[in-house]
Amino acid sequence: MTIHIITIDGPSGSGKGTLAAKIAAHYQYNLLDSGALYRLLGLSLFQRGLLDQIDSNLDQCVEYATHLDIEFKTTEAATLILLEGVDVTHTIRTEQVGEYASRVATVPELRKALFERQRAFIQAPGLVADGRDMATSIFPEAQAKIYLTASAESRAERRVKQLQGMGLDAKISDILSNIQARDKRDMERSVAPLKPAEDAYIIDSSTIGINEVFQLMVNYIDSRIQ
């Protein structure tokens, strides 16, 4: 039996996480939030005082990445994310932890350590994987590849609303600067840079709503996996 794989890549704040969850629910597929893995690793290394010492303690960092103690608990209301038994569901969504993740993602050895953990998510009946290099590096065999993008300004506005909804203070100028810096780092890294796969379906969500984007995705996916 063929296990269908759908990848949704794109820059930070493009909406790929929200839409990946909706697509996974629509098709009743498993979901991989690869960004959460990098955020969890970044947070773990920060807590251990290793984030600024990755180069000098690379073997130790790789060991932590390989045996990262994480758990995803799905309930009817939401998915809880545990790091070493502690609920960090909201913590890993902060801008600061996003910066940790972006720094971790530039290290080839750490990316390699997380590779097999991501591949292990391929289980019946199918998988929806969102991230930055799902189609280009982790699941190049995916039947449906989507690249979801949006202008930095529109992504900053969405991120501010998201953070405010979590009860956190956020200045759009700071968020925009962070997004632009992260885009540059992700697109220019030497290993698995952020870019669309050659056969990806590219959607720009700058001026269209989530429901319209969702329908575009479903129409494309149906044409690829039937």
PDB file of C-alpha atoms in Angstrom:
ATOM      1  CA  MET A   1       0.000   0.000   0.000  1.00  0.00           C
ATOM      2  CA  THR A   2       1.280   3.434  -0.929  1.00  0.00           C
ATOM      3  CA  ILE A   3       1.688   5.828   1.983  1.00  0.00           C
ATOM      4  CA  HIS A   4       1.007   9.269   0.568  1.00  0.00           C
ATOM      5  CA  ILE A   5       3.226  12.143   1.681  1.00  0.00           C
ATOM      6  CA  ILE A   6       2.225  15.803   1.453  1.00  0.00           C
ATOM      7  CA  THR A   7       4.859  18.450   2.189  1.00  0.00           C
ATOM      8  CA  ILE A   8       4.169  22.082   3.028  1.00  0.00           C
ATOM      9  CA  ASP A   9       7.281  24.248   3.113  1.00  0.00           C
ATOM     10  CA  GLY A  10       7.684  27.975   3.483  1.00  0.00           C
ATOM     11  CA  PRO A  11       9.118  30.826   5.530  1.00  0.00           C
ATOM     12  CA  SER A  12       8.244  31.651   9.122  1.00  0.00           C
ATOM     13  CA  GLY A  13       4.753  33.086   9.565  1.00  0.00           C
ATOM     14  CA  SER A  14       3.398  31.985   6.188  1.00  0.00           C
ATOM     15  CA  GLY A  15       0.631  29.979   7.847  1.00  0.00           C
ATOM     16  CA  LYS A  16       1.990  26.568   6.921  1.00  0.00           C
ATOM     17  CA  GLY A  17       1.594  25.149  10.445  1.00  0.00           C
ATOM     18  CA  THR A  18      -2.078  26.033  10.709  1.00  0.00           C
ATOM     19  CA  LEU A  19      -2.810  24.821   7.197  1.00  0.00           C
ATOM     20  CA  ALA A  20      -0.795  21.625   7.624  1.00  0.00           C
ATOM     21  CA  ALA A  21      -2.951  20.752  10.636  1.00  0.00           C
ATOM     22  CA  LYS A  22      -6.127  21.450   8.628  1.00  0.00           C
ATOM     23  CA  ILE A  23      -4.883  19.352   5.702  1.00  0.00           C
ATOM     24  CA  ALA A  24      -3.898  16.473   8.007  1.00  0.00           C
ATOM     25  CA  ALA A  25      -7.351  16.534   9.613  1.00  0.00           C
ATOM     26  CA  HIS A  26      -9.049  16.707   6.196  1.00  0.00           C
ATOM     27  CA  TYR A  27      -7.264  13.599   4.898  1.00  0.00           C
ATOM     28  CA  GLN A  28      -6.955  11.905   8.316  1.00  0.00           C
ATOM     29  CA  TYR A  29      -3.180  11.717   7.856  1.00  0.00           C
ATOM     30  CA  ASN A  30      -0.402  11.886  10.430  1.00  0.00           C
ATOM     31  CA  LEU A  31       1.163  15.299  11.020  1.00  0.00           C
ATOM     32  CA  LEU A  32       4.819  16.266  11.372  1.00  0.00           C
ATOM     33  CA  ASP A  33       5.606  19.769  12.600  1.00  0.00           C
ATOM     34  CA  SER A  34       9.333  19.720  11.827  1.00  0.00           C
ATOM     35  CA  GLY A  35       9.744  23.262  13.080  1.00  0.00           C
ATOM     36  CA  ALA A  36       8.715  22.076  16.536  1.00  0.00           C
ATOM     37  CA  LEU A  37      11.613  19.613  16.539  1.00  0.00           C
ATOM     38  CA  TYR A  38      14.123  22.370  15.804  1.00  0.00           C
ATOM     39  CA  ARG A  39      12.496  24.673  18.359  1.00  0.00           C
ATOM     40  CA  LEU A  40      12.629  21.916  20.963  1.00  0.00           C
ATOM     41  CA  LEU A  41      16.283  21.226  20.249  1.00  0.00           C
ATOM     42  CA  GLY A  42      17.114  24.938  20.321  1.00  0.00           C
ATOM     43  CA  LEU A  43      15.308  25.359  23.639  1.00  0.00           C
ATOM     44  CA  SER A  44      16.990  22.283  25.098  1.00  0.00           C
ATOM     45  CA  LEU A  45      20.463  23.485  24.121  1.00  0.00           C
ATOM     46  CA  PHE A  46      19.706  26.945  25.513  1.00  0.00           C
ATOM     47  CA  GLN A  47      18.548  25.471  28.822  1.00  0.00           C
ATOM     48  CA  ARG A  48      21.758  23.454  29.023  1.00  0.00           C
ATOM     49  CA  GLY A  49      23.916  26.478  28.265  1.00  0.00           C
ATOM     50  CA  LEU A  50      25.081  24.995  24.987  1.00  0.00           C
ATOM     51  CA  LEU A  51      23.372  27.174  22.393  1.00  0.00           C
ATOM     52  CA  ASP A  52      26.313  29.593  22.225  1.00  0.00           C
ATOM     53  CA  GLN A  53      28.815  26.752  22.426  1.00  0.00           C
ATOM     54  CA  ILE A  54      27.611  24.444  19.665  1.00  0.00           C
ATOM     55  CA  ASP A  55      30.902  24.521  17.767  1.00  0.00           C
ATOM     56  CA  SER A  56      33.045  23.740  20.802  1.00  0.00           C
ATOM     57  CA  ASN A  57      30.628  21.111  22.147  1.00  0.00           C
ATOM     58  CA  LEU A  58      29.313  19.715  18.869  1.00  0.00           C
ATOM     59  CA  ASP A  59      29.491  16.014  19.817  1.00  0.00           C
ATOM     60  CA  GLN A  60      27.528  16.667  23.000  1.00  0.00           C
ATOM     61  CA  CYS A  61      24.931  18.704  21.115  1.00  0.00           C
ATOM     62  CA  VAL A  62      24.526  15.944  18.521  1.00  0.00           C
ATOM     63  CA  GLU A  63      24.027  13.437  21.332  1.00  0.00           C
ATOM     64  CA  TYR A  64      21.243  15.567  22.813  1.00  0.00           C
ATOM     65  CA  ALA A  65      19.635  15.955  19.385  1.00  0.00           C
ATOM     66  CA  THR A  66      19.704  12.200  18.786  1.00  0.00           C
ATOM     67  CA  HIS A  67      18.085  11.370  22.128  1.00  0.00           C
ATOM     68  CA  LEU A  68      15.899  14.446  22.621  1.00  0.00           C
ATOM     69  CA  ASP A  69      13.236  13.586  25.216  1.00  0.00           C
ATOM     70  CA  ILE A  70      10.081  14.876  23.517  1.00  0.00           C
ATOM     71  CA  GLU A  71       6.471  13.806  23.407  1.00  0.00           C
ATOM     72  CA  PHE A  72       3.482  15.016  21.401  1.00  0.00           C
ATOM     73  CA  LYS A  73       0.162  14.446  23.202  1.00  0.00           C
ATOM     74  CA  THR A  74      -2.869  14.979  21.006  1.00  0.00           C
ATOM     75  CA  THR A  75      -6.193  15.744  22.686  1.00  0.00           C
ATOM     76  CA  GLU A  76      -9.529  16.825  21.258  1.00  0.00           C
ATOM     77  CA  ALA A  77      -8.667  20.441  22.060  1.00  0.00           C
ATOM     78  CA  ALA A  78      -5.030  20.679  20.995  1.00  0.00           C
ATOM     79  CA  THR A  79      -1.633  19.025  20.748  1.00  0.00           C
ATOM     80  CA  LEU A  80       0.546  19.312  23.844  1.00  0.00           C
ATOM     81  CA  ILE A  81       4.307  19.290  23.377  1.00  0.00           C
ATOM     82  CA  LEU A  82       6.476  18.012  26.229  1.00  0.00           C
ATOM     83  CA  LEU A  83      10.240  18.468  26.597  1.00  0.00           C
ATOM     84  CA  GLU A  84      11.709  16.214  29.262  1.00  0.00           C
ATOM     85  CA  GLY A  85       8.227  15.851  30.697  1.00  0.00           C
ATOM     86  CA  VAL A  86       7.553  19.607  30.876  1.00  0.00           C
ATOM     87  CA  ASP A  87       4.750  21.226  28.831  1.00  0.00           C
ATOM     88  CA  VAL A  88       6.455  23.702  26.486  1.00  0.00           C
ATOM     89  CA  THR A  89       3.594  23.982  23.966  1.00  0.00           C
ATOM     90  CA  HIS A  90       3.415  27.774  24.228  1.00  0.00           C
ATOM     91  CA  THR A  91       7.070  28.382  25.114  1.00  0.00           C
ATOM     92  CA  ILE A  92       8.380  26.998  21.830  1.00  0.00           C
ATOM     93  CA  ARG A  93       6.135  29.351  19.851  1.00  0.00           C
ATOM     94  CA  THR A  94       7.806  32.499  21.190  1.00  0.00           C
ATOM     95  CA  GLU A  95      10.002  34.624  18.943  1.00  0.00           C
ATOM     96  CA  GLN A  96      13.040  33.918  21.129  1.00  0.00           C
ATOM     97  CA  VAL A  97      12.760  30.147  20.726  1.00  0.00           C
ATOM     98  CA  GLY A  98      12.194  30.681  17.011  1.00  0.00           C
ATOM     99  CA  GLU A  99      15.599  32.358  16.938  1.00  0.00           C
ATOM    100  CA  TYR A 100      17.117  29.380  18.779  1.00  0.00           C
ATOM    101  CA  ALA A 101      15.636  27.037  16.167  1.00  0.00           C
ATOM    102  CA  SER A 102      16.969  29.065  13.251  1.00  0.00           C
ATOM    103  CA  ARG A 103      20.482  28.957  14.736  1.00  0.00           C
ATOM    104  CA  VAL A 104      20.307  25.204  15.298  1.00  0.00           C
ATOM    105  CA  ALA A 105      19.086  24.652  11.727  1.00  0.00           C
ATOM    106  CA  THR A 106      22.295  26.069  10.249  1.00  0.00           C
ATOM    107  CA  VAL A 107      24.413  23.245  11.764  1.00  0.00           C
ATOM    108  CA  PRO A 108      24.695  20.286   9.344  1.00  0.00           C
ATOM    109  CA  GLU A 109      25.473  17.766  12.082  1.00  0.00           C
ATOM    110  CA  LEU A 110      22.354  18.692  14.053  1.00  0.00           C
ATOM    111  CA  ARG A 111      20.188  18.558  10.943  1.00  0.00           C
ATOM    112  CA  LYS A 112      21.531  15.063  10.251  1.00  0.00           C
ATOM    113  CA  ALA A 113      20.756  13.997  13.831  1.00  0.00           C
ATOM    114  CA  LEU A 114      17.100  14.990  13.376  1.00  0.00           C
ATOM    115  CA  PHE A 115      16.778  13.465   9.891  1.00  0.00           C
ATOM    116  CA  GLU A 116      15.774   9.942  10.910  1.00  0.00           C
ATOM    117  CA  ARG A 117      13.413  11.214  13.596  1.00  0.00           C
ATOM    118  CA  GLN A 118      11.517  13.015  10.858  1.00  0.00           C
ATOM    119  CA  ARG A 119      11.556  10.085   8.445  1.00  0.00           C
ATOM    120  CA  ALA A 120      10.040   7.887  11.166  1.00  0.00           C
ATOM    121  CA  PHE A 121       6.791   9.852  10.849  1.00  0.00           C
ATOM    122  CA  ILE A 122       6.032   8.061   7.564  1.00  0.00           C
ATOM    123  CA  GLN A 123       3.176   5.844   8.693  1.00  0.00           C
ATOM    124  CA  ALA A 124      -0.119   4.707   7.153  1.00  0.00           C
ATOM    125  CA  PRO A 125      -2.425   6.056   5.919  1.00  0.00           C
ATOM    126  CA  GLY A 126      -0.307   9.118   5.048  1.00  0.00           C
ATOM    127  CA  LEU A 127       1.712  12.061   6.272  1.00  0.00           C
ATOM    128  CA  VAL A 128       1.492  15.832   6.100  1.00  0.00           C
ATOM    129  CA  ALA A 129       4.874  17.384   6.906  1.00  0.00           C
ATOM    130  CA  ASP A 130       5.464  21.097   7.310  1.00  0.00           C
ATOM    131  CA  GLY A 131       8.784  22.865   7.561  1.00  0.00           C
ATOM    132  CA  ARG A 132      11.436  24.515   5.453  1.00  0.00           C
ATOM    133  CA  ASP A 133      13.087  21.591   3.649  1.00  0.00           C
ATOM    134  CA  MET A 134      10.492  18.836   3.755  1.00  0.00           C
ATOM    135  CA  ALA A 135      10.234  18.530  -0.040  1.00  0.00           C
ATOM    136  CA  THR A 136      13.845  19.318  -0.884  1.00  0.00           C
ATOM    137  CA  SER A 137      15.679  17.248   1.755  1.00  0.00           C
ATOM    138  CA  ILE A 138      13.554  15.082   4.032  1.00  0.00           C
ATOM    139  CA  PHE A 139      10.756  13.738   1.799  1.00  0.00           C
ATOM    140  CA  PRO A 140      11.830  14.312  -1.837  1.00  0.00           C
ATOM    141  CA  GLU A 141       9.583  11.397  -2.863  1.00  0.00           C
ATOM    142  CA  ALA A 142       6.425  13.207  -1.680  1.00  0.00           C
ATOM    143  CA  GLN A 143       3.528  12.983  -4.128  1.00  0.00           C
ATOM    144  CA  ALA A 144       2.275  16.509  -3.326  1.00  0.00           C
ATOM    145  CA  LYS A 145       4.692  19.364  -2.620  1.00  0.00           C
ATOM    146  CA  ILE A 146       3.438  22.795  -1.606  1.00  0.00           C
ATOM    147  CA  TYR A 147       5.484  25.931  -1.001  1.00  0.00           C
ATOM    148  CA  LEU A 148       3.485  28.499   0.952  1.00  0.00           C
ATOM    149  CA  THR A 149       4.863  32.013   1.057  1.00  0.00           C
ATOM    150  CA  ALA A 150       3.751  35.565   1.870  1.00  0.00           C
ATOM    151  CA  SER A 151       5.350  39.005   2.103  1.00  0.00           C
ATOM    152  CA  ALA A 152       7.429  39.700   5.209  1.00  0.00           C
ATOM    153  CA  GLU A 153       5.070  42.537   6.135  1.00  0.00           C
ATOM    154  CA  SER A 154       1.934  40.391   6.038  1.00  0.00           C
ATOM    155  CA  ARG A 155       3.678  37.646   7.990  1.00  0.00           C
ATOM    156  CA  ALA A 156       4.748  40.141  10.645  1.00  0.00           C
ATOM    157  CA  GLU A 157       1.173  41.383  11.043  1.00  0.00           C
ATOM    158  CA  ARG A 158      -0.107  37.816  11.466  1.00  0.00           C
ATOM    159  CA  ARG A 159       2.614  36.993  13.986  1.00  0.00           C
ATOM    160  CA  VAL A 160       1.803  40.041  16.099  1.00  0.00           C
ATOM    161  CA  LYS A 161      -1.870  39.024  16.219  1.00  0.00           C
ATOM    162  CA  GLN A 162      -0.886  35.471  17.150  1.00  0.00           C
ATOM    163  CA  LEU A 163       1.378  36.604  19.987  1.00  0.00           C
ATOM    164  CA  GLN A 164      -1.190  39.075  21.267  1.00  0.00           C
ATOM    165  CA  GLY A 165      -3.735  36.268  21.249  1.00  0.00           C
ATOM    166  CA  MET A 166      -1.369  34.340  23.531  1.00  0.00           C
ATOM    167  CA  GLY A 167      -1.287  37.322  25.881  1.00  0.00           C
ATOM    168  CA  LEU A 168       2.240  38.363  24.883  1.00  0.00           C
ATOM    169  CA  ASP A 169       3.456  41.852  24.030  1.00  0.00           C
ATOM    170  CA  ALA A 170       4.691  42.279  20.478  1.00  0.00           C
ATOM    171  CA  LYS A 171       5.938  45.216  18.405  1.00  0.00           C
ATOM    172  CA  ILE A 172       5.507  44.836  14.671  1.00  0.00           C
ATOM    173  CA  SER A 173       8.838  46.560  13.951  1.00  0.00           C
ATOM    174  CA  ASP A 174      10.677  44.012  16.088  1.00  0.00           C
ATOM    175  CA  ILE A 175       8.770  41.084  14.606  1.00  0.00           C
ATOM    176  CA  LEU A 176       9.408  42.288  11.046  1.00  0.00           C
ATOM    177  CA  SER A 177      13.141  42.626  11.724  1.00  0.00           C
ATOM    178  CA  ASN A 178      13.233  39.121  13.206  1.00  0.00           C
ATOM    179  CA  ILE A 179      11.368  37.649  10.230  1.00  0.00           C
ATOM    180  CA  GLN A 180      13.653  39.336   7.703  1.00  0.00           C
ATOM    181  CA  ALA A 181      16.761  38.174   9.580  1.00  0.00           C
ATOM    182  CA  ARG A 182      15.418  34.627   9.860  1.00  0.00           C
ATOM    183  CA  ASP A 183      14.497  34.533   6.162  1.00  0.00           C
ATOM    184  CA  LYS A 184      18.016  35.605   5.238  1.00  0.00           C
ATOM    185  CA  ARG A 185      19.596  32.997   7.514  1.00  0.00           C
ATOM    186  CA  ASP A 186      17.272  30.209   6.317  1.00  0.00           C
ATOM    187  CA  MET A 187      17.702  31.024   2.627  1.00  0.00           C
ATOM    188  CA  GLU A 188      21.478  31.427   2.766  1.00  0.00           C
ATOM    189  CA  ARG A 189      22.439  28.470   4.974  1.00  0.00           C
ATOM    190  CA  SER A 190      24.815  26.023   3.308  1.00  0.00           C
ATOM    191  CA  VAL A 191      22.747  22.912   4.032  1.00  0.00           C
ATOM    192  CA  ALA A 192      19.125  22.534   2.888  1.00  0.00           C
ATOM    193  CA  PRO A 193      18.417  26.241   2.340  1.00  0.00           C
ATOM    194  CA  LEU A 194      14.817  27.420   2.299  1.00  0.00           C
ATOM    195  CA  LYS A 195      13.574  27.291  -1.297  1.00  0.00           C
ATOM    196  CA  PRO A 196      10.724  25.683  -3.254  1.00  0.00           C
ATOM    197  CA  ALA A 197      11.259  22.217  -4.682  1.00  0.00           C
ATOM    198  CA  GLU A 198      11.473  22.293  -8.472  1.00  0.00           C
ATOM    199  CA  ASP A 199       8.105  20.543  -8.734  1.00  0.00           C
ATOM    200  CA  ALA A 200       6.386  22.412  -5.887  1.00  0.00           C
ATOM    201  CA  TYR A 201       3.024  24.125  -6.164  1.00  0.00           C
ATOM    202  CA  ILE A 202       3.697  27.691  -4.990  1.00  0.00           C
ATOM    203  CA  ILE A 203       0.985  29.669  -3.196  1.00  0.00           C
ATOM    204  CA  ASP A 204       1.381  33.299  -2.109  1.00  0.00           C
ATOM    205  CA  SER A 205      -1.005  33.938   0.784  1.00  0.00           C
ATOM    206  CA  SER A 206      -0.172  37.646   1.222  1.00  0.00           C
ATOM    207  CA  THR A 207      -3.602  38.827   0.101  1.00  0.00           C
ATOM    208  CA  ILE A 208      -5.841  35.763   0.397  1.00  0.00           C
ATOM    209  CA  GLY A 209      -7.477  34.168   3.424  1.00  0.00           C
ATOM    210  CA  ILE A 210      -6.851  30.812   5.028  1.00  0.00           C
ATOM    211  CA  ASN A 211     -10.018  29.213   3.632  1.00  0.00           C
ATOM    212  CA  GLU A 212      -9.095  30.133   0.075  1.00  0.00           C
ATOM    213  CA  VAL A 213      -5.553  28.851   0.545  1.00  0.00           C
ATOM    214  CA  PHE A 214      -6.924  25.621   2.039  1.00  0.00           C
ATOM    215  CA  GLN A 215      -9.141  25.041  -0.983  1.00  0.00           C
ATOM    216  CA  LEU A 216      -6.264  25.687  -3.383  1.00  0.00           C
ATOM    217  CA  MET A 217      -4.227  23.117  -1.483  1.00  0.00           C
ATOM    218  CA  VAL A 218      -6.990  20.493  -1.483  1.00  0.00           C
ATOM    219  CA  ASN A 219      -7.593  20.914  -5.213  1.00  0.00           C
ATOM    220  CA  TYR A 220      -3.890  20.449  -5.907  1.00  0.00           C
ATOM    221  CA  ILE A 221      -3.453  17.517  -3.513  1.00  0.00           C
ATOM    222  CA  ASP A 222      -6.481  15.698  -4.912  1.00  0.00           C
ATOM    223  CA  SER A 223      -4.959  15.969  -8.373  1.00  0.00           C
ATOM    224  CA  ARG A 224      -1.732  14.396  -7.115  1.00  0.00           C
ATOM    225  CA  ILE A 225      -2.783  11.544  -4.843  1.00  0.00           C
ATOM    226  CA  GLN A 226      -5.880  10.130  -6.528  1.00  0.00           C
TER     227      GLN A 226
END
